Coordinates of N, CA, C and O in Angstrom, one line a residue:
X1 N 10.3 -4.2 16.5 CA 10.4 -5.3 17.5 C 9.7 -6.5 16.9 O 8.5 -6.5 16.5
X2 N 10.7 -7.6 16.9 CA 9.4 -9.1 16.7 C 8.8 -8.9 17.6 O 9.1 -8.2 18.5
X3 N 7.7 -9.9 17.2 CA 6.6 -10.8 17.6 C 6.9 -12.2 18.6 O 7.1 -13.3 18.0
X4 N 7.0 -12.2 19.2 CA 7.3 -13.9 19.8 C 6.7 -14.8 19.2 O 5.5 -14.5 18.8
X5 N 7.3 -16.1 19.1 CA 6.4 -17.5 18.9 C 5.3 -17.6 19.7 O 5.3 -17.5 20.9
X6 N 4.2 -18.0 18.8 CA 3.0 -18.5 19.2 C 2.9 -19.8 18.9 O 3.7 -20.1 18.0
X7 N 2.1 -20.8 19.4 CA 1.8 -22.1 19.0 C 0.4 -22.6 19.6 O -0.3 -22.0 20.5
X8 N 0.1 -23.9 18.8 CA -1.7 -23.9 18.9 C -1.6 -24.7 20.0 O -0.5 -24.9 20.5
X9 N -2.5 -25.3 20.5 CA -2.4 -26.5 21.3 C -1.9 -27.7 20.8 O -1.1 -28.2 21.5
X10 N -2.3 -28.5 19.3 CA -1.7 -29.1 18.2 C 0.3 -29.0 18.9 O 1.1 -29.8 19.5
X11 N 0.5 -27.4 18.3 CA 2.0 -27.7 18.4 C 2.7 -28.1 20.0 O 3.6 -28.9 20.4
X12 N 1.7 -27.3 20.6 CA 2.3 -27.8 22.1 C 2.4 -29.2 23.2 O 3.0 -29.4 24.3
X13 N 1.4 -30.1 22.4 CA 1.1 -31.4 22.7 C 2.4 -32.0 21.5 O 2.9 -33.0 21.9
X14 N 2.8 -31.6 20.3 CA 3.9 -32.2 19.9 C 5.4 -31.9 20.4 O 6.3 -32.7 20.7
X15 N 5.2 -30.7 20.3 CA 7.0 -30.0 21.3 C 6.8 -30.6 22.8 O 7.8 -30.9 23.5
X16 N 5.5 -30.7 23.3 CA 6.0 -30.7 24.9 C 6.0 -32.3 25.2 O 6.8 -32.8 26.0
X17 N 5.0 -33.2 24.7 CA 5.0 -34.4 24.9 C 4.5 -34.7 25.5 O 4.8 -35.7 26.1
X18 N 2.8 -33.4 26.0 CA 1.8 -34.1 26.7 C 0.8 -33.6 25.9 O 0.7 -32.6 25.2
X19 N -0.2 -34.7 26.1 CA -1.7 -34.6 25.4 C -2.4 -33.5 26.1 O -2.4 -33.1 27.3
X20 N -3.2 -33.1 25.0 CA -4.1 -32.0 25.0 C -4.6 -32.2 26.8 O -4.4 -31.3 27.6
X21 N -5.1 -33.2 26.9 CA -6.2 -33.0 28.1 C -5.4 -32.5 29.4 O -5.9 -31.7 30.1
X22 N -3.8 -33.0 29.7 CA -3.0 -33.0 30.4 C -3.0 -31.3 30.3 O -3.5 -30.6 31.2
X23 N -2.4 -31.0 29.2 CA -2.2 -28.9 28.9 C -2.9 -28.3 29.3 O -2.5 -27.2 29.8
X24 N -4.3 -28.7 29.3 CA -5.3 -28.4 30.1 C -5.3 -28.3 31.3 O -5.6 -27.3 32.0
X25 N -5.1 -29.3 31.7 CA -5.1 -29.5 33.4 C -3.9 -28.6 34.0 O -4.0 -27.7 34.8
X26 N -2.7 -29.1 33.1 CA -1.9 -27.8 33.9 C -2.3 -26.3 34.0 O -1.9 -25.7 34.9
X27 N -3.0 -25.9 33.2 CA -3.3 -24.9 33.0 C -4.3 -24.2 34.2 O -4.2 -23.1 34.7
X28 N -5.2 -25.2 34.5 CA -6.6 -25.2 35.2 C -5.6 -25.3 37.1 O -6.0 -25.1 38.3
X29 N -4.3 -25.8 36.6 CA -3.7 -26.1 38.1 C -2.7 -24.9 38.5 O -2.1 -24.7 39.5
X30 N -2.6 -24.2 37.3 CA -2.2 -23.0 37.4 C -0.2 -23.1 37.1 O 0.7 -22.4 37.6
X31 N 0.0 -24.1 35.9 CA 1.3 -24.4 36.2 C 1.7 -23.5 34.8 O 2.7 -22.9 34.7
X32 N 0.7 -23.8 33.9 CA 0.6 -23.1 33.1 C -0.8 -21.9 33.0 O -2.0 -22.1 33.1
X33 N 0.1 -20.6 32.6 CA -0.9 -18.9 32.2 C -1.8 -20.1 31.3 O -1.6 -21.2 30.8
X34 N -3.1 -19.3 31.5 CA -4.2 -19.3 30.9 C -4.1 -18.6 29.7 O -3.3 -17.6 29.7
X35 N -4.6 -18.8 28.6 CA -4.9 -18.1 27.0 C -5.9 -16.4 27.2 O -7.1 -16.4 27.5
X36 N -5.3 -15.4 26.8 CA -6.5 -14.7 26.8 C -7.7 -14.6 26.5 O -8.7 -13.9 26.9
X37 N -7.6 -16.0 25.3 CA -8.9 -15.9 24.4 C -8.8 -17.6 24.8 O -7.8 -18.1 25.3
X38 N -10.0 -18.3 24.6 CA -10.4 -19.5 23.8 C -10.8 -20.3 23.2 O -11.9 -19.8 23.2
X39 N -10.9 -21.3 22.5 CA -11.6 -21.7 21.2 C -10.5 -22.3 20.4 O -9.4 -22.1 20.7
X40 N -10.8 -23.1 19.2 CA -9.8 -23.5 18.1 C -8.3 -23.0 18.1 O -7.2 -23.4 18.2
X41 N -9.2 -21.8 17.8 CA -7.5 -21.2 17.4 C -6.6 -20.3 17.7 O -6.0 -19.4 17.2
X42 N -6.9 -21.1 19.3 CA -6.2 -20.1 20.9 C -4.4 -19.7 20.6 O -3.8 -20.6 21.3
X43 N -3.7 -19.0 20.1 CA -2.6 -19.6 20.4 C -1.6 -18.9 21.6 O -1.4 -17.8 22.1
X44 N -1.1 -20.0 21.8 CA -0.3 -19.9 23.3 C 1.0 -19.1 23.0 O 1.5 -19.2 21.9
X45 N 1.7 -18.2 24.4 CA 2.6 -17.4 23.8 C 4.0 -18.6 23.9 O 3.6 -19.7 24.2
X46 N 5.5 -18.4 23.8 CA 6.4 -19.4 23.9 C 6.8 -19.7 25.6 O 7.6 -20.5 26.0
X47 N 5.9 -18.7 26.5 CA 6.7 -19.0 27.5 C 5.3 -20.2 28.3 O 5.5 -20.8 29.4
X48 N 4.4 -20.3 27.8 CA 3.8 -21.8 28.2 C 4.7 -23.5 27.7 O 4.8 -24.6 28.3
X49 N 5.2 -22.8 26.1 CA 6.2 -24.3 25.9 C 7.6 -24.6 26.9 O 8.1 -25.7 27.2
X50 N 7.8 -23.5 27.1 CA 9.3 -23.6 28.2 C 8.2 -24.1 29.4 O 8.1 -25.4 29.3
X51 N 7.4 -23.7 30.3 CA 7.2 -24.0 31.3 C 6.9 -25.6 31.4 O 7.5 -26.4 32.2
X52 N 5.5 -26.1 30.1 CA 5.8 -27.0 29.9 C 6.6 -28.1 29.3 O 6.1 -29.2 29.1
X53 N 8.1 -27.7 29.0 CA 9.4 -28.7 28.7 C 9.7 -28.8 30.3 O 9.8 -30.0 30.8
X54 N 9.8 -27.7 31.0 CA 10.3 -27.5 32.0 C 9.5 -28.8 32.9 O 10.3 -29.6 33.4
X55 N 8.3 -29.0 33.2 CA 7.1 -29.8 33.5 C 7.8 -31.0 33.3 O 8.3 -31.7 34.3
X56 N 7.8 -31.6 31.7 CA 7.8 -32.7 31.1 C 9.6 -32.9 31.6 O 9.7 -34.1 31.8
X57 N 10.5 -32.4 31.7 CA 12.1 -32.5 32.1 C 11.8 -32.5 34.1 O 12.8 -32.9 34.7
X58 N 11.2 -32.4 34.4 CA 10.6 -33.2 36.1 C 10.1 -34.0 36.2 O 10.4 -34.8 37.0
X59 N 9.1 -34.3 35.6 CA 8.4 -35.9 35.2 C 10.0 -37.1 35.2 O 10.3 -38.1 35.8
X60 N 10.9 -36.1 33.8 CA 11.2 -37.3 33.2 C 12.2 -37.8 34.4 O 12.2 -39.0 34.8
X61 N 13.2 -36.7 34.8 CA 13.8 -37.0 36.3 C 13.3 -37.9 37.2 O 14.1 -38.7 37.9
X62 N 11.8 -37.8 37.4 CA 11.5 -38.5 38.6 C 11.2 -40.3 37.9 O 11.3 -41.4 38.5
X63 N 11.0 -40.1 36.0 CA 10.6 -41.7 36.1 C 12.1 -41.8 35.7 O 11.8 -41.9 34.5
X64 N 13.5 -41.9 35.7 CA 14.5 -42.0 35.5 C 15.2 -42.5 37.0 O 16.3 -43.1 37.2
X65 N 14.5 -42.0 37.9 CA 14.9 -42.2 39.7 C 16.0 -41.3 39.4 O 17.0 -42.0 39.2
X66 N 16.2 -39.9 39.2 CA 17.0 -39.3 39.0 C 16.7 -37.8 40.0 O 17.4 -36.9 40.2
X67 N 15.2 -38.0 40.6 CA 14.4 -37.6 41.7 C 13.6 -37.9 42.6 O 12.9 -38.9 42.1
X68 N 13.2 -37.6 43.8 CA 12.4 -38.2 44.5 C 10.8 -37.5 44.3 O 11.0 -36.3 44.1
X69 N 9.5 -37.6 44.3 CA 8.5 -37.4 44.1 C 8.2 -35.7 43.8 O 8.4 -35.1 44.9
X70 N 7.8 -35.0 42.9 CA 7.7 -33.8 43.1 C 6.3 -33.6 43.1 O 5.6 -34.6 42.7
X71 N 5.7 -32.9 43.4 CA 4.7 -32.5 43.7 C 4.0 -31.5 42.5 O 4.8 -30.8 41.9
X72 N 2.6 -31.3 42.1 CA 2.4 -30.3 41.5 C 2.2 -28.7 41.9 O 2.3 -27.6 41.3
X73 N 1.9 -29.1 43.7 CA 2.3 -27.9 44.2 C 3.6 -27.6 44.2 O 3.9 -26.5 43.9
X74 N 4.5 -28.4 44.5 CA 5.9 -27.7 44.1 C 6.2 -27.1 42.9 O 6.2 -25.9 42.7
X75 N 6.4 -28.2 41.8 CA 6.4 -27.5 40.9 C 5.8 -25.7 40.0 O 6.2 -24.9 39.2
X76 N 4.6 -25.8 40.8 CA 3.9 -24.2 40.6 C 4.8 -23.5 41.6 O 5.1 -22.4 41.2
X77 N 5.3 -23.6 42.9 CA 5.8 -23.0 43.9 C 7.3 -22.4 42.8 O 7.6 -21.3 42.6
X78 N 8.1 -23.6 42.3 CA 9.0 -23.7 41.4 C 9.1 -22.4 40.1 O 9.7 -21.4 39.7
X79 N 8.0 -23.1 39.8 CA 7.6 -22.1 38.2 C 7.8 -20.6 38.9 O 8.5 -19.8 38.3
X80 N 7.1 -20.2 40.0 CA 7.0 -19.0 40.5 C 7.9 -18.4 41.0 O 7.8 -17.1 41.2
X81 N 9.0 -19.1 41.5 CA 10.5 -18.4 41.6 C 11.1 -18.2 40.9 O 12.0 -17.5 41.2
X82 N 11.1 -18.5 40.0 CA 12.1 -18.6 39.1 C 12.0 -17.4 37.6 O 11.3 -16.5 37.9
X83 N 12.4 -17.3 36.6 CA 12.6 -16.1 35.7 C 12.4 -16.9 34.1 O 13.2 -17.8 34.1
X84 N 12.0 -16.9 33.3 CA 12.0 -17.6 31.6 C 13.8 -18.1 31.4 O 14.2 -19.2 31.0
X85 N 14.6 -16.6 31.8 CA 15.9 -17.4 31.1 C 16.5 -18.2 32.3 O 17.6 -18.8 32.2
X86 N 15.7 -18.2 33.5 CA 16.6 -19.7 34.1 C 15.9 -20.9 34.3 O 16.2 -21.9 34.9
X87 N 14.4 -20.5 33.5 CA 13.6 -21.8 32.6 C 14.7 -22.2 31.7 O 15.5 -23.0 31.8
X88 N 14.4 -21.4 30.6 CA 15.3 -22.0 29.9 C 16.7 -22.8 29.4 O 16.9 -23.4 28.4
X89 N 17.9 -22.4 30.9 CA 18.6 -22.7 31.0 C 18.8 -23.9 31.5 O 19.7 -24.8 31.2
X90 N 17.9 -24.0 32.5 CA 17.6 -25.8 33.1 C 17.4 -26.3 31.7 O 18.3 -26.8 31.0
X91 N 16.2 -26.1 31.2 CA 15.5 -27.2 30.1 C 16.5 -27.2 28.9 O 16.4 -28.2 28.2
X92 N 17.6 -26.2 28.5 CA 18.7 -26.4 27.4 C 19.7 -27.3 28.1 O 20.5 -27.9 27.3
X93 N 19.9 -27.6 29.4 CA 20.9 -28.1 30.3 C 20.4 -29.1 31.0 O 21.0 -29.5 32.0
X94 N 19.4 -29.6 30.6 CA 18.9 -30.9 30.8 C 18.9 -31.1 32.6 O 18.9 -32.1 33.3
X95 N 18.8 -30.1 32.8 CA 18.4 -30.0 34.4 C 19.3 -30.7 35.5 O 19.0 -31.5 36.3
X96 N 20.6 -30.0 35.2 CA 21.6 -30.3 36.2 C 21.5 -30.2 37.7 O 21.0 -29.2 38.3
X97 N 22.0 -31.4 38.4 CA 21.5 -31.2 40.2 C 21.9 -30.4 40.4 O 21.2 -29.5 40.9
X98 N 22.9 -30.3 40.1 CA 23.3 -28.9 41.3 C 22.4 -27.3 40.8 O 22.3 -26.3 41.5
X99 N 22.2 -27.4 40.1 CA 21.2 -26.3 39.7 C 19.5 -26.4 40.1 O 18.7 -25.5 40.2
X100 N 19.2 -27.5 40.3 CA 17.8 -28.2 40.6 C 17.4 -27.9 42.3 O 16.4 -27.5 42.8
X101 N 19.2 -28.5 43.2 CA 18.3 -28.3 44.3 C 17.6 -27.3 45.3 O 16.7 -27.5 46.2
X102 N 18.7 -25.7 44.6 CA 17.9 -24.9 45.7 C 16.6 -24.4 45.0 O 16.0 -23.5 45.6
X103 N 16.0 -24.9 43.8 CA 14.7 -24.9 43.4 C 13.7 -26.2 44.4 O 12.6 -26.2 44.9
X104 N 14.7 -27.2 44.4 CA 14.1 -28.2 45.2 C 13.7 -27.7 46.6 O 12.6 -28.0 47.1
X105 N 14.4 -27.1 47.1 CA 14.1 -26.5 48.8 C 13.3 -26.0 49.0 O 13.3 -25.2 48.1
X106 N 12.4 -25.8 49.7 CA 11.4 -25.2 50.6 C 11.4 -24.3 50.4 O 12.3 -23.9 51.0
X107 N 10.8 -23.1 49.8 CA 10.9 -21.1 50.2 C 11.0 -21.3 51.2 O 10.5 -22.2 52.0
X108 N 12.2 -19.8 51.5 CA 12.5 -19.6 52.8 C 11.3 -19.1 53.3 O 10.6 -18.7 52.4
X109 N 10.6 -18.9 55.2 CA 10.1 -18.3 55.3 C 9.7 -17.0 56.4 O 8.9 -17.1 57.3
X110 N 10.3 -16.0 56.2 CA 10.1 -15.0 56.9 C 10.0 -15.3 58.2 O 9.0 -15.9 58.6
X111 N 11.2 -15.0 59.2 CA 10.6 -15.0 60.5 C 9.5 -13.7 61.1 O 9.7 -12.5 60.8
X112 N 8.6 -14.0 61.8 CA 7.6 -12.7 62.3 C 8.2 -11.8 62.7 O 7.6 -10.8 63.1

């Protein structure tokens, strides 16, 4: 069996197209898994760079007016429905509406 891609913080502030301090914060906000280990030469597994493309591809929507305001709680509410390969297929598909909005909706919630 491979190994999956790892990458440092270095690589993930160049693929994702946010600064260190930002990777951080997501992390600390829970949008992005925490590192098992930390220090220099933490490296992150591939499914923090999808989450964060995924991140940076909602940003870019909203400064495009191609969305209305999302939230970082949504977005984690988001991240947590959802599965890696239909991360990935938004962020390869450049995040088509009609695939965005019932991620956009509210969880449903249980009547008592």
């Amino acid at each position: 069996m491979l190994a999956s891609r790892t990458y440092s913080i270095t690589e993930l502030c160049e693929q994702s197209g946010f600064d260190r301090r930002t990777i951080v914060y997501y992390i600390q906000q829970g949008l992005v898994p925490k590192a098992g280990r930390r220090g220099p030469n933490t490296r992150y597994p591939e499914d923090v760079l999808l989450r964060l493309r995924f991140v940076r591809g909602l940003k870019d929507l909203q400064d495009q007016g191609r969305s209305g305001t999302i939230t970082l709680q949504q977005m984690r509410g988001m991240l947590a429905r959802v599965d890696a390969a239909t991360l990935r297929d938004l962020v390869e598909r450049e995040f088509p509406a009609e695939a965005l909005e019932p991620l956009l909706a509210p969880p449903a919630v249980a009547a008592p």
